mmCIF file of N, CA and C in Angstrom:
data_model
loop_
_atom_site.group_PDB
_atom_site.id
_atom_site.type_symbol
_atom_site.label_atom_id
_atom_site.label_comp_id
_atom_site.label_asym_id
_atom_site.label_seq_id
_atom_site.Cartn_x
_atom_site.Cartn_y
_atom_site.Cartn_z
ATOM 1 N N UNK A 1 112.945 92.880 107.865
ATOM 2 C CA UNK A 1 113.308 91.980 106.790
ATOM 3 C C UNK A 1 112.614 92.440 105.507
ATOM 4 N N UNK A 2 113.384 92.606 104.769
ATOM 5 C CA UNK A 2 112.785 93.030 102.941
ATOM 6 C C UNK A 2 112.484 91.760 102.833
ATOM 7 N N UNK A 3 111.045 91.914 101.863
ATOM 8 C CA UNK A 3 110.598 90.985 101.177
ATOM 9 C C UNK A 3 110.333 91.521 99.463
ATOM 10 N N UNK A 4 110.613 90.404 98.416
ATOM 11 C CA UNK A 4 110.642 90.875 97.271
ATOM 12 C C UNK A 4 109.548 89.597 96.751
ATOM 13 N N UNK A 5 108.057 90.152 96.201
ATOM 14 C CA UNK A 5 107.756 89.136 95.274
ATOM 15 C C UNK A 5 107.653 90.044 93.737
ATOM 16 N N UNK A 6 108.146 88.930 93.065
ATOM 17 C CA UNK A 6 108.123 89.674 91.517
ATOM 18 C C UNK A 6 107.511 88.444 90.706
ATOM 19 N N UNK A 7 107.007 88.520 89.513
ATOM 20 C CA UNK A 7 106.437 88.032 88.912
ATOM 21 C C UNK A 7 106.050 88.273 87.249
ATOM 22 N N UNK A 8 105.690 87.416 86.678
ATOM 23 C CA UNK A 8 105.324 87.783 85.094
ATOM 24 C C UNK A 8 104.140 87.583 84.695
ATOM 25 N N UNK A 9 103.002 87.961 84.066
ATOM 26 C CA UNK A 9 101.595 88.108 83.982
ATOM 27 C C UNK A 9 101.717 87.896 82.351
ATOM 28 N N UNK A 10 101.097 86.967 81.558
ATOM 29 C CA UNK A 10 101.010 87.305 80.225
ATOM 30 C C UNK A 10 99.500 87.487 79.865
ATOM 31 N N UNK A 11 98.860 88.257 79.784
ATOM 32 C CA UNK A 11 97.319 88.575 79.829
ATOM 33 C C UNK A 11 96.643 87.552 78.720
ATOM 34 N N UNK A 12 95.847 86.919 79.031
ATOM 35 C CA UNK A 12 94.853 86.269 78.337
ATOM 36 C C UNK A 12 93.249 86.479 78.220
ATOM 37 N N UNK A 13 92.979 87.830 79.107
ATOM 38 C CA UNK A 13 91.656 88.288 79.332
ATOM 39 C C UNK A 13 91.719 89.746 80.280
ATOM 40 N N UNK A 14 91.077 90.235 80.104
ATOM 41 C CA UNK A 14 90.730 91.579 80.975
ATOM 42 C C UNK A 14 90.837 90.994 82.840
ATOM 43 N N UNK A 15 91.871 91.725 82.943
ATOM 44 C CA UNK A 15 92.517 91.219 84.615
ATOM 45 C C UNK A 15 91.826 92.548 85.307
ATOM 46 N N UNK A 16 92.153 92.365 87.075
ATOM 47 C CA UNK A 16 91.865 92.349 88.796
ATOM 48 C C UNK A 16 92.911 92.394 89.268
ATOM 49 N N UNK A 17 93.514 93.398 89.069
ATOM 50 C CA UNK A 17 94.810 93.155 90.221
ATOM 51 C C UNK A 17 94.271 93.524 91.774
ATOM 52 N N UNK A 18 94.456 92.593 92.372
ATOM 53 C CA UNK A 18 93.815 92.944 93.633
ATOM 54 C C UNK A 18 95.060 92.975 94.701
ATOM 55 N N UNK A 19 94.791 93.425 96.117
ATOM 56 C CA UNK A 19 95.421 93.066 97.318
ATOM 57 C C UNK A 19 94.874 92.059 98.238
ATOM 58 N N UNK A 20 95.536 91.587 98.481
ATOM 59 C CA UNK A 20 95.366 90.046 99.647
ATOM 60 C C UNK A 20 96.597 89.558 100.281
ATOM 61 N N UNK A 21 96.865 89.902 101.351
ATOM 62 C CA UNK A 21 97.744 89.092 102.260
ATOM 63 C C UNK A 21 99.110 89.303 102.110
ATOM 64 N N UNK A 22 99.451 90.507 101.518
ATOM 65 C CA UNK A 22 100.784 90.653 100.877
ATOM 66 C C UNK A 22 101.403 91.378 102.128
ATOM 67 N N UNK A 23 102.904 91.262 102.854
ATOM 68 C CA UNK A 23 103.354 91.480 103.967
ATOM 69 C C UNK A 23 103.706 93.008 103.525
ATOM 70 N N UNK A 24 103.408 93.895 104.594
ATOM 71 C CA UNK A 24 103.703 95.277 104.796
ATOM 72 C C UNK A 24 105.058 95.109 104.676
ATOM 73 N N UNK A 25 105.711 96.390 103.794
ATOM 74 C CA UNK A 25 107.383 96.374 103.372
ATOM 75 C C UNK A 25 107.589 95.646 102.461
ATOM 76 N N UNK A 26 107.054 94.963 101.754
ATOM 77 C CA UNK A 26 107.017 93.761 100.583
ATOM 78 C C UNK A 26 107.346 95.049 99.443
ATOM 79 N N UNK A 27 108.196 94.169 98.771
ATOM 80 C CA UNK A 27 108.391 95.102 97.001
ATOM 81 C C UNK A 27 108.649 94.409 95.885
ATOM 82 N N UNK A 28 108.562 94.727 94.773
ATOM 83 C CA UNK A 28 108.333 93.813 93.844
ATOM 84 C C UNK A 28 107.885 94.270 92.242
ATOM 85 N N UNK A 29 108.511 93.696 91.556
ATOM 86 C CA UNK A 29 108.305 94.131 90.026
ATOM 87 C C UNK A 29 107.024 92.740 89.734
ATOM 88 N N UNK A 30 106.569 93.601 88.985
ATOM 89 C CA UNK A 30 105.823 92.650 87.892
ATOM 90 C C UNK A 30 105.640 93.053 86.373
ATOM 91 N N UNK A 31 106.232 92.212 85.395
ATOM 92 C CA UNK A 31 105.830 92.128 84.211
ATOM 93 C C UNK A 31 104.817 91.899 83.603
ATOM 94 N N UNK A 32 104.445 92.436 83.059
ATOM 95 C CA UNK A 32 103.086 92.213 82.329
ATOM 96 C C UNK A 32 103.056 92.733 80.559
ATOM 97 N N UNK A 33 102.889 91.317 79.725
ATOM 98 C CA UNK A 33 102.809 91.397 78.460
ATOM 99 C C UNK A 33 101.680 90.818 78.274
ATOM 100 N N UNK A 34 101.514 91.911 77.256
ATOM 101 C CA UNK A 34 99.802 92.122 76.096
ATOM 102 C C UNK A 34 99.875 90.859 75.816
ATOM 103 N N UNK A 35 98.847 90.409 75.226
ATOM 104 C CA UNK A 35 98.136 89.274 74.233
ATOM 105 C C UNK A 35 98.893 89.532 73.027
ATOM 106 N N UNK A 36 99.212 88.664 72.149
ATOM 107 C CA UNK A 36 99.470 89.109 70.705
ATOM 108 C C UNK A 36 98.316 88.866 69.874
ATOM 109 N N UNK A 37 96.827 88.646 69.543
ATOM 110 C CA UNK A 37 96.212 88.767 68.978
ATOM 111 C C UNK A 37 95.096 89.992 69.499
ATOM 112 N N UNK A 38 94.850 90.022 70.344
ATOM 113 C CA UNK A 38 94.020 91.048 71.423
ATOM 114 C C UNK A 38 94.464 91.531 72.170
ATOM 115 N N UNK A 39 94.579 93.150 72.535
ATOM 116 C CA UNK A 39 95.185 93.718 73.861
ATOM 117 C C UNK A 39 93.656 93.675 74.775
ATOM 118 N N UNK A 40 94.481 93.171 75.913
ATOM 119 C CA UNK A 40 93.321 93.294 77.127
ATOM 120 C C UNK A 40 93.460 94.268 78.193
ATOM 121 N N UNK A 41 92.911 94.627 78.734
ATOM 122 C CA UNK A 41 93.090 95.599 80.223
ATOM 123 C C UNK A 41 93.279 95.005 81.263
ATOM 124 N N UNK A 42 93.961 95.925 82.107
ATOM 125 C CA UNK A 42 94.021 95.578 83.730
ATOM 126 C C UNK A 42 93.544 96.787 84.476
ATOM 127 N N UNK A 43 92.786 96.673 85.753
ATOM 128 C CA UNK A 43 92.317 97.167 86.646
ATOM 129 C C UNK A 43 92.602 96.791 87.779
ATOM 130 N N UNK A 44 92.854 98.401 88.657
ATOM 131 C CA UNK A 44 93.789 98.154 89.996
ATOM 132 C C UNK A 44 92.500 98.013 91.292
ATOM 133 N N UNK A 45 92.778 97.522 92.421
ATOM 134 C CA UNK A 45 92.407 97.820 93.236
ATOM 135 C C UNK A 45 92.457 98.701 94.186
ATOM 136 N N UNK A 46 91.791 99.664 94.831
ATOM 137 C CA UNK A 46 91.715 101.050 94.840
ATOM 138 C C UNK A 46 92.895 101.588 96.489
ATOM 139 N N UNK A 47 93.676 99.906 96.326
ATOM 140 C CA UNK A 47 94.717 100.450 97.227
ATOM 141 C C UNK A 47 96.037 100.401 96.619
ATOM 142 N N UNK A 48 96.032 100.533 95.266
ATOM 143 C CA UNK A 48 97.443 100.794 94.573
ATOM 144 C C UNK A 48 97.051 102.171 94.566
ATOM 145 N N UNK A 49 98.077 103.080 94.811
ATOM 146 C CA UNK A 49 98.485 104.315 94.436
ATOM 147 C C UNK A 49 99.532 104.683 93.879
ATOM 148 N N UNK A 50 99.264 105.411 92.266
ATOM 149 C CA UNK A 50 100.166 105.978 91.618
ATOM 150 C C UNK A 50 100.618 107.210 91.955
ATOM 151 N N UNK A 51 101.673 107.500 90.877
ATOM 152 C CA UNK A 51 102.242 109.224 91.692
ATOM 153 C C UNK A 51 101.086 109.959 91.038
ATOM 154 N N UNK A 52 100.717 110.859 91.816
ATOM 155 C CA UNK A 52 99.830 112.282 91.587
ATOM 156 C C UNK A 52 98.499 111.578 90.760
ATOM 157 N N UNK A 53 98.141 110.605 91.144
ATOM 158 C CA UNK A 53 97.106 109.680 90.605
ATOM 159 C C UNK A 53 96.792 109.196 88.918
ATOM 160 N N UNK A 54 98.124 109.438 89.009
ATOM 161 C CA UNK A 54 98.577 109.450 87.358
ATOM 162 C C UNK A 54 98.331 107.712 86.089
ATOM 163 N N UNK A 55 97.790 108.380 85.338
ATOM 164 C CA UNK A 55 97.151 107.439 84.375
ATOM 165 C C UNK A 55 97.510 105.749 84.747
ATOM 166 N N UNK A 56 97.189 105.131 85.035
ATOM 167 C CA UNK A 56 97.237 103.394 85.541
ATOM 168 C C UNK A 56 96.498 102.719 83.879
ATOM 169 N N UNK A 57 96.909 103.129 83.248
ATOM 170 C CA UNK A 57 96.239 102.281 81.804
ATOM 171 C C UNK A 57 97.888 101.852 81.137
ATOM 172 N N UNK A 58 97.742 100.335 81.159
ATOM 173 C CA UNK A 58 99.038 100.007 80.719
ATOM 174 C C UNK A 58 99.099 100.068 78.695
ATOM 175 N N UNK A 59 100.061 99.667 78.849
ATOM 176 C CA UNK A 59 99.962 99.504 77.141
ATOM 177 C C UNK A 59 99.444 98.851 76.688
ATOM 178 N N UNK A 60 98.693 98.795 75.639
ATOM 179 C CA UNK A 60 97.624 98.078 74.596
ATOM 180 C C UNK A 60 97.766 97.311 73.204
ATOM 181 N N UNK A 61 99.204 97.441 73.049
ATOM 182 C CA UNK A 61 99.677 97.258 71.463
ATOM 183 C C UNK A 61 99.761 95.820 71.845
ATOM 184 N N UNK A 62 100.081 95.110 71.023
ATOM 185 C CA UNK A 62 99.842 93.853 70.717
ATOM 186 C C UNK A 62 101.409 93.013 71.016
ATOM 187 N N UNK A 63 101.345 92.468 71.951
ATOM 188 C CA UNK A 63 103.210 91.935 72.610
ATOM 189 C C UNK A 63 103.971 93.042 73.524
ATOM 190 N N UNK A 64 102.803 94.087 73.569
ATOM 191 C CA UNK A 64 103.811 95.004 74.114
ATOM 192 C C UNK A 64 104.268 95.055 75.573
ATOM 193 N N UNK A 65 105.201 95.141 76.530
ATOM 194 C CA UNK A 65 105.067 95.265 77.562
ATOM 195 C C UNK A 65 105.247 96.053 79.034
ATOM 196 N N UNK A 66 104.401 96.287 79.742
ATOM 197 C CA UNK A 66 104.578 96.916 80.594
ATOM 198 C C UNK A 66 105.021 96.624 82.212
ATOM 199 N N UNK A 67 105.857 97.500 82.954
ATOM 200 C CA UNK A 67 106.309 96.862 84.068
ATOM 201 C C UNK A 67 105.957 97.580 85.619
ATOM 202 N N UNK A 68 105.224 97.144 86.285
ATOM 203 C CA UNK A 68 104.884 97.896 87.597
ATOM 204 C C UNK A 68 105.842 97.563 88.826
ATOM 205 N N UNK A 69 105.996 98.293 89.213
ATOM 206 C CA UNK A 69 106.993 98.169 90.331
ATOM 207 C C UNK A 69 105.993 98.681 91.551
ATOM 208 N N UNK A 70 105.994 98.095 92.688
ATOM 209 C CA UNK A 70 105.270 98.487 94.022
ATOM 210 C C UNK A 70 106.453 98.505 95.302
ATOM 211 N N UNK A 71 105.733 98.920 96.174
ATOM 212 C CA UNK A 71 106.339 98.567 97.568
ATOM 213 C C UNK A 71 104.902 99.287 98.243
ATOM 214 N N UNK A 72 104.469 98.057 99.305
ATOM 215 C CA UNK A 72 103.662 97.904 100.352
ATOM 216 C C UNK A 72 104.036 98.340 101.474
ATOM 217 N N UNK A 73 102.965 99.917 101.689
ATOM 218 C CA UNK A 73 103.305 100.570 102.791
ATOM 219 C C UNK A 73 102.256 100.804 104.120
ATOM 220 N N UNK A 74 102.564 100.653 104.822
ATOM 221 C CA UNK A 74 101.629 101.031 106.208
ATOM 222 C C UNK A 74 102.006 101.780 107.721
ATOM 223 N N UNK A 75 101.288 102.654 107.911
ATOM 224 C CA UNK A 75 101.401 103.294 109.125
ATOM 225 C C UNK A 75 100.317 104.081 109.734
ATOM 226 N N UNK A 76 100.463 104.410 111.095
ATOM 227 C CA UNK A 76 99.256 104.885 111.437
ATOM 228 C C UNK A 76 99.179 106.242 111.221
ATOM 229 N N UNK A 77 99.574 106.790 110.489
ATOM 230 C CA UNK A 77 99.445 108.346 110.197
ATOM 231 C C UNK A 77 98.750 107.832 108.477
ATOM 232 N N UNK A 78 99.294 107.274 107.631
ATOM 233 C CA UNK A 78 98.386 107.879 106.558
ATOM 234 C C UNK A 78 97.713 105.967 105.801
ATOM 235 N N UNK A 79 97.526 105.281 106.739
ATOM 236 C CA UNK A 79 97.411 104.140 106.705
ATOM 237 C C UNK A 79 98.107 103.356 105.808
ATOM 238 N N UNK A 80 97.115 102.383 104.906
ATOM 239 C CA UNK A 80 97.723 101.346 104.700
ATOM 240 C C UNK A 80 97.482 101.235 103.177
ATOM 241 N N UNK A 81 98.329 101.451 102.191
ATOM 242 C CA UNK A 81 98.431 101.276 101.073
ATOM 243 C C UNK A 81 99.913 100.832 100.240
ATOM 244 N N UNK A 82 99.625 101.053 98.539
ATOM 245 C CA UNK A 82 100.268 100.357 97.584
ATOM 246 C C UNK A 82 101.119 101.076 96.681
ATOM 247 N N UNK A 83 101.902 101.606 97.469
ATOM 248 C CA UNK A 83 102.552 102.638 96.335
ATOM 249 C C UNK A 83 103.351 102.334 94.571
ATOM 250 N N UNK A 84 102.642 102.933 93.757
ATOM 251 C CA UNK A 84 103.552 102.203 92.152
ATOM 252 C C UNK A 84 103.444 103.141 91.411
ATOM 253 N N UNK A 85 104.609 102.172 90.150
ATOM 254 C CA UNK A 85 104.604 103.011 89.480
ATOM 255 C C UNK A 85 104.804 102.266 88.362
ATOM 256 N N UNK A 86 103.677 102.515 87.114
ATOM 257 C CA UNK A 86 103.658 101.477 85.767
ATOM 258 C C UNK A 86 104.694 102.345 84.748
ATOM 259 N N UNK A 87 105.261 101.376 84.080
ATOM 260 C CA UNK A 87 106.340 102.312 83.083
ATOM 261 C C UNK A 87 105.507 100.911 81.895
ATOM 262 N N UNK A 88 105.382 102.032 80.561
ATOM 263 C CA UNK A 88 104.234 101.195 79.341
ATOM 264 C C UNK A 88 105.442 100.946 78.337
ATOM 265 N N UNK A 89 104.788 100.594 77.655
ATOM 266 C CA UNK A 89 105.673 100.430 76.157
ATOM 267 C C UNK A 89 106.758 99.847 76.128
ATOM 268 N N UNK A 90 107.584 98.805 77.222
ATOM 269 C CA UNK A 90 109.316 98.854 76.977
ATOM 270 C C UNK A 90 109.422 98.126 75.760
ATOM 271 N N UNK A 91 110.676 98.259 75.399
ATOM 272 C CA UNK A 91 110.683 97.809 73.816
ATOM 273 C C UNK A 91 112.343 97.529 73.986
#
């Protein structure tokens, strides 16, 4: 059974994206827009993996927004992780 959680984040402070309890095979977009007076950061937890460990710093401009897409993977050959991929700037 596919599972899809998606969601919208509007940052109000320097975020934790963490993992907790999320069902293996799960996929899911999340939006995430800047502050409009302050851009804040987000930081992953060290079981999201990007492609080729490629830059995880979203966009910083002020309203701007960025969108991560995941799917939650596990097996016993290369265990259990978060595969994504952040796309910055959409406009």
């Amino acid at each position: 059974m596919e599972i899809q959680i998606t969601f919208f984040i509007q940052l109000q402070e320097d975020t934790f994206i963490s993992y907790d309890s999320l069902p293996y095979g799960a996929s899911g977009i999340v939006t995430i827009k800047q502050n409009d007076t302050t851009p804040f950061s987000i930081n992953f937890d060290t079981a999201y993996k990007f492609p080729s460990g490629s830059d995880k710093t979203m966009s910083t401009g002020l309203n701007s927004i960025s969108v991560l897409a995941y799917y939650i993977h596990s097996s016993s050959i290369v265990g259990e992780f978060i595969a994504c991929n952040l796309l910055k700037d959409i406009q």
